[in-house]
mmCIF file of C-alpha atoms in Angstrom:
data_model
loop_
_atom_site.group_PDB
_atom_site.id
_atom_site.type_symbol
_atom_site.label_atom_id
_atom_site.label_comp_id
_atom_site.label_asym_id
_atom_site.label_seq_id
_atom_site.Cartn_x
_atom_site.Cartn_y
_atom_site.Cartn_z
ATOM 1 C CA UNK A 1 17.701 33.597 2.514
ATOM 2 C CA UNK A 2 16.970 30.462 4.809
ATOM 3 C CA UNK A 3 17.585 31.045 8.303
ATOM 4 C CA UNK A 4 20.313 28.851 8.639
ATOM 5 C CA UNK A 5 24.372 28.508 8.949
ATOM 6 C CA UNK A 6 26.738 26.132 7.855
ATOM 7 C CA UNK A 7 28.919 24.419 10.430
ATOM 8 C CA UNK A 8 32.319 23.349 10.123
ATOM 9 C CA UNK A 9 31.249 19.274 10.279
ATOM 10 C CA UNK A 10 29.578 20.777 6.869
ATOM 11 C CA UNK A 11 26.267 20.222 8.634
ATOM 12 C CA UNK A 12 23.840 23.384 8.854
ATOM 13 C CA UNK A 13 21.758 24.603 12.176
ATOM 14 C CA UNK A 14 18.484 26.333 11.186
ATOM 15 C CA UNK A 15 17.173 28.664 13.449
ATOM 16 C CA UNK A 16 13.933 27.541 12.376
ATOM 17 C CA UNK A 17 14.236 24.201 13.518
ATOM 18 C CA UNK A 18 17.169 23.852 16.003
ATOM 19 C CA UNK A 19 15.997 20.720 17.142
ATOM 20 C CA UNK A 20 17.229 19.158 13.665
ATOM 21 C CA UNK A 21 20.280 19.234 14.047
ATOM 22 C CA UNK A 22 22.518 16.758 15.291
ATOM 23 C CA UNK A 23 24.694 18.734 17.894
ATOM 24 C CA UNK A 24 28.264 17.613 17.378
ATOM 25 C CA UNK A 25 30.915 18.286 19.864
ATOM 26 C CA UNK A 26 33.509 19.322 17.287
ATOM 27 C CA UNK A 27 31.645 22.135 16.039
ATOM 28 C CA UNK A 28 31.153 23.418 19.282
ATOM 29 C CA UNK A 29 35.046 23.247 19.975
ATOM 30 C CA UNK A 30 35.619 25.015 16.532
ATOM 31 C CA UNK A 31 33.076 27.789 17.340
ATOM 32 C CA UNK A 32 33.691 28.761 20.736
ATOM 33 C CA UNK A 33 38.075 28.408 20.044
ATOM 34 C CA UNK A 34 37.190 30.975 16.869
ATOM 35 C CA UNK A 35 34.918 33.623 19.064
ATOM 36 C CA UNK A 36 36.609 36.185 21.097
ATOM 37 C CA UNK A 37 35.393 37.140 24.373
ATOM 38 C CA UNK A 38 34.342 40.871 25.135
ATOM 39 C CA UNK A 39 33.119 41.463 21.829
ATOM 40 C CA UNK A 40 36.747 41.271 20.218
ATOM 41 C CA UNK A 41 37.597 44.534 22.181
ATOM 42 C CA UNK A 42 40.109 42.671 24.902
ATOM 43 C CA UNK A 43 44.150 43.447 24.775
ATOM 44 C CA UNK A 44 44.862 40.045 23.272
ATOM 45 C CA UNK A 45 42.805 37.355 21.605
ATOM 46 C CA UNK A 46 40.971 35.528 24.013
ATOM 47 C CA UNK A 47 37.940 32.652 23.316
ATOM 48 C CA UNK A 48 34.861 31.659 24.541
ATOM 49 C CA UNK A 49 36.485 27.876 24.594
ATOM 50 C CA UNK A 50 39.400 28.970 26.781
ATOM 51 C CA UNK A 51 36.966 30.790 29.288
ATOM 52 C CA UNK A 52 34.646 27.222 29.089
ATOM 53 C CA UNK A 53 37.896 25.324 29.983
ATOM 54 C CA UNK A 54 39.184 27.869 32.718
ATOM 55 C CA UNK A 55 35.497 27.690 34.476
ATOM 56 C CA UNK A 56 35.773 23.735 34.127
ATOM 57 C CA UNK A 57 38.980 23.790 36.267
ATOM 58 C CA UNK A 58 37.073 26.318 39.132
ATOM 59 C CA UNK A 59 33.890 25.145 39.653
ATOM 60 C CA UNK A 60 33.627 22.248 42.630
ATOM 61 C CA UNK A 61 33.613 18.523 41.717
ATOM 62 C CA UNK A 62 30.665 17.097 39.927
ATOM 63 C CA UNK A 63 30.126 20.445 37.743
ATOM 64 C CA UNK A 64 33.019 20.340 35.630
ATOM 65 C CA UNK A 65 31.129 19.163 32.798
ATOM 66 C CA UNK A 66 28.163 21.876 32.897
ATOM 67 C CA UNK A 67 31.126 24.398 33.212
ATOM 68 C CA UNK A 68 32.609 23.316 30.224
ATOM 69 C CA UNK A 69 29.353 23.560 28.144
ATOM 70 C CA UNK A 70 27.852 26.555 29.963
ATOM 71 C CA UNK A 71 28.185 28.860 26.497
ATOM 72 C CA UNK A 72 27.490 25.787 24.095
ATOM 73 C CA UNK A 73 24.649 27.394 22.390
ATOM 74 C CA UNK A 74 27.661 30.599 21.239
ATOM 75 C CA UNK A 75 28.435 28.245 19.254
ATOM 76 C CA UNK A 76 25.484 28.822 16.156
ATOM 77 C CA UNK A 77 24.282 32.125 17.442
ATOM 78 C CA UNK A 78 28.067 34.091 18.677
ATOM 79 C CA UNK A 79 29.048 36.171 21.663
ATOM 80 C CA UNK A 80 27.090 38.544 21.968
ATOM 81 C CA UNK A 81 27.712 41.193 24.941
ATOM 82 C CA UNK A 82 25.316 41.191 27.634
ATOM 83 C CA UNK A 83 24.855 44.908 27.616
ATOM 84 C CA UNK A 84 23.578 44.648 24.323
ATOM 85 C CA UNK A 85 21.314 41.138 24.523
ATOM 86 C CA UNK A 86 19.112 43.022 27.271
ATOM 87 C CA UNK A 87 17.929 45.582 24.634
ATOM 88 C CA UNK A 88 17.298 42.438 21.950
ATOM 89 C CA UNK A 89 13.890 40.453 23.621
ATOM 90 C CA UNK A 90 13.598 38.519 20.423
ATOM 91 C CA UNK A 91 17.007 37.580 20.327
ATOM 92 C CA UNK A 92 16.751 36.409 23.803
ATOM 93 C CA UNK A 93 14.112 34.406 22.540
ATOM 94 C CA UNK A 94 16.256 32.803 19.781
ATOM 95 C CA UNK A 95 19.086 32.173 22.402
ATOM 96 C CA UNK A 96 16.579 30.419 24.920
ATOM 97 C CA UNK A 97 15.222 28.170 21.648
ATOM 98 C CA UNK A 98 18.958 27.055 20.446
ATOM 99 C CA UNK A 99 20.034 26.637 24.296
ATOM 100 C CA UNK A 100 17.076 24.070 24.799
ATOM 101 C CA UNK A 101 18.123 21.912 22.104
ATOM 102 C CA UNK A 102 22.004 22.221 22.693
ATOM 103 C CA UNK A 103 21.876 21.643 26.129
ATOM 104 C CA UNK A 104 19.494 18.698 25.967
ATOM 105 C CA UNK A 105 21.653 17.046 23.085
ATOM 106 C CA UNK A 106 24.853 17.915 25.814
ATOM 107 C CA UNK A 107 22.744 16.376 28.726
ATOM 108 C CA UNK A 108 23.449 19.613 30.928
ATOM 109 C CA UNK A 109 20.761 21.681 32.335
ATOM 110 C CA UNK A 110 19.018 24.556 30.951
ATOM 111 C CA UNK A 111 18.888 26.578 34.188
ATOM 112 C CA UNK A 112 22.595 27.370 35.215
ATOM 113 C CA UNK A 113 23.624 25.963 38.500
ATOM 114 C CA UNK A 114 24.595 28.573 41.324
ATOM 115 C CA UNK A 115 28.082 26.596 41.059
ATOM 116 C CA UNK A 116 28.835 27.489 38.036
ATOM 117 C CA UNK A 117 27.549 31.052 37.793
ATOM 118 C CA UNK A 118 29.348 31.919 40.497
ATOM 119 C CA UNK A 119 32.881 30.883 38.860
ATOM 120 C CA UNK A 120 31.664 32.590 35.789
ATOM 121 C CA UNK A 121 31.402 35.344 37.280
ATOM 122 C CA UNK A 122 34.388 35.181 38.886
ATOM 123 C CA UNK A 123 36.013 34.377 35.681
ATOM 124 C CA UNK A 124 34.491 37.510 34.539
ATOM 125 C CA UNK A 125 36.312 39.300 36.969
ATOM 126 C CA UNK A 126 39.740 37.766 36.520
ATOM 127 C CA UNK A 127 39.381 38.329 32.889
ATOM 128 C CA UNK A 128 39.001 42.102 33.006
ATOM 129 C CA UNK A 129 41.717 42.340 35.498
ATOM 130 C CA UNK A 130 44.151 40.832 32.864
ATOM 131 C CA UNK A 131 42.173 40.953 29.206
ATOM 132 C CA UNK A 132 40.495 45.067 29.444
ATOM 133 C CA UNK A 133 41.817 48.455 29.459
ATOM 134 C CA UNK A 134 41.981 50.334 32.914
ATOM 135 C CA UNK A 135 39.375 52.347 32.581
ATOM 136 C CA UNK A 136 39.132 53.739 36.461
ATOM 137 C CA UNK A 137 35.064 52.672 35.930
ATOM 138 C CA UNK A 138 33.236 49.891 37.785
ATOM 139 C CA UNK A 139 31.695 47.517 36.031
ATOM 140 C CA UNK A 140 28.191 47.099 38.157
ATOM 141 C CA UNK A 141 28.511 43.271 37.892
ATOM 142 C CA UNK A 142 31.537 42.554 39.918
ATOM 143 C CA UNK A 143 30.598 44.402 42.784
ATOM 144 C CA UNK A 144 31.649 42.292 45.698
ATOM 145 C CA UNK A 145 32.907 39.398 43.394
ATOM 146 C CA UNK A 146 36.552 37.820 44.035
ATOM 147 C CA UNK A 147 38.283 36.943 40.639
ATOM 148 C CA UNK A 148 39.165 33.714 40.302
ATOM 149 C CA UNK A 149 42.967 33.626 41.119
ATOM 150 C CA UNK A 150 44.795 32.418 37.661
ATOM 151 C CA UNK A 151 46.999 33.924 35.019
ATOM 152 C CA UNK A 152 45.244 33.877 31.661
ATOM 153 C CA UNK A 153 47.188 32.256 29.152
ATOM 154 C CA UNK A 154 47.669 33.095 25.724
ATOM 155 C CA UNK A 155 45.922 30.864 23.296
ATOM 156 C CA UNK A 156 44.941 31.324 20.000
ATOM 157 C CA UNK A 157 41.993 29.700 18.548
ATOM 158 C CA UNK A 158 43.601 26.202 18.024
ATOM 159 C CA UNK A 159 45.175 25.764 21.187
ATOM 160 C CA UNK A 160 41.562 26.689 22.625
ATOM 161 C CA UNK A 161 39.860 24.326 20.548
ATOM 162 C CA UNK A 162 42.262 21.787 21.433
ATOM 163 C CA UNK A 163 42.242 21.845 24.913
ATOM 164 C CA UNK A 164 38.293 22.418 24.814
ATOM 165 C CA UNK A 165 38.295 19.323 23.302
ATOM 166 C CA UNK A 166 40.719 17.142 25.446
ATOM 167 C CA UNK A 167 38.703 18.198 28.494
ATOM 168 C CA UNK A 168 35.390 17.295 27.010
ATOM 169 C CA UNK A 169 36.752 13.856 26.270
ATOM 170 C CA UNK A 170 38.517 13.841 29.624
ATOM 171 C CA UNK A 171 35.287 14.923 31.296
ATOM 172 C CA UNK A 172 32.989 12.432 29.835
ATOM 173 C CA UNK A 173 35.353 9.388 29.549
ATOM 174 C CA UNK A 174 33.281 7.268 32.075
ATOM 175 C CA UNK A 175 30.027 8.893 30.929
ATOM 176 C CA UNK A 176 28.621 8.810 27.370
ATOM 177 C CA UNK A 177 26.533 11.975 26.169
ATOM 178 C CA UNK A 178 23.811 11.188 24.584
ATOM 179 C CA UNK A 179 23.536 13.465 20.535
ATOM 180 C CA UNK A 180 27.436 13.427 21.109
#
């Protein structure tokens, strides 16, 4: 078995070689609207591409786009819960690798700015206010963090996908991406 996947555009992404592929904004829009947050284990369905668009709307001017795009790379390697990436060092690996080449192709940086982490994790916060069970446990992470103040929507993976979409091409409508 190569270690590749086939993308909706009908394109693959190898592992291998991530660099060969030509990163396409659509199947970006198609993964992230089809992956559910939280490891599928949230009350309702809820996507990495509505969480990109929410944290597009937070962050302060200039870092809309880089909010956006922040989990591009989820695209070809999934959602995968924190918790469980710190006990995977290769994976990590894998996950820098793709994120060079995605993010390069998007023209946003590698590093994540302190803008945008900070609305993610605000996000974060918002989201298991309204999307988890009430468990009565902290979750270590959100110590001291404000959520971000929104009601979360219901989308389903279309509707996600969409809107994804019609902010990218809002976002970058003065600005051409280069790989896009």
């Amino acid at each position: 078995m190569t270690p590749e996947i086939q993308l909706r555009s009908g394109q693959y992404f190898n592992f291998d070689r991530p660099e060969d592929c030509k990163i396409q904004i659509e199947d970006i829009a198609h993964a992230l609207g089809n992956s559910c947050r939280f490891g599928g284990h949230c009350r309702q369905f809820y996507s990495v591409a509505q969480h990109s668009v929410y944290c597009s709307r937070y962050v302060p001017p200039g870092f809309e786009l880089e909010a956006l795009l922040h989990d591009a790379g989820e695209a070809f390697y999934g959602d995968v819960c924190t918790p469980l990436k710190r006990h995977l060092p290769e994976f990590q690996a894998l996950m820098h690798r793709v994120d060079t080449v995605v993010h390069a192709a998007l023209g946003i940086p590698l590093r994540m700015s302190p803008e945008v982490q900070d609305v993610d994790l605000r996000m974060l916060a918002a989201e298991r206010e309204q999307l988890m069970p009430k468990t009565g446990k902290a979750w270590e992470v959100l110590s001291g963090v404000t959520p971000v103040s929104l009601f979360i929507e219901n989308w389903d993976a279309a509707m996600a996908r969409d809107y994804f979409m019609v902010r990218f091409r809002y976002l970058t409508r003065k600005q051409p991406i280069a790989g896009v």
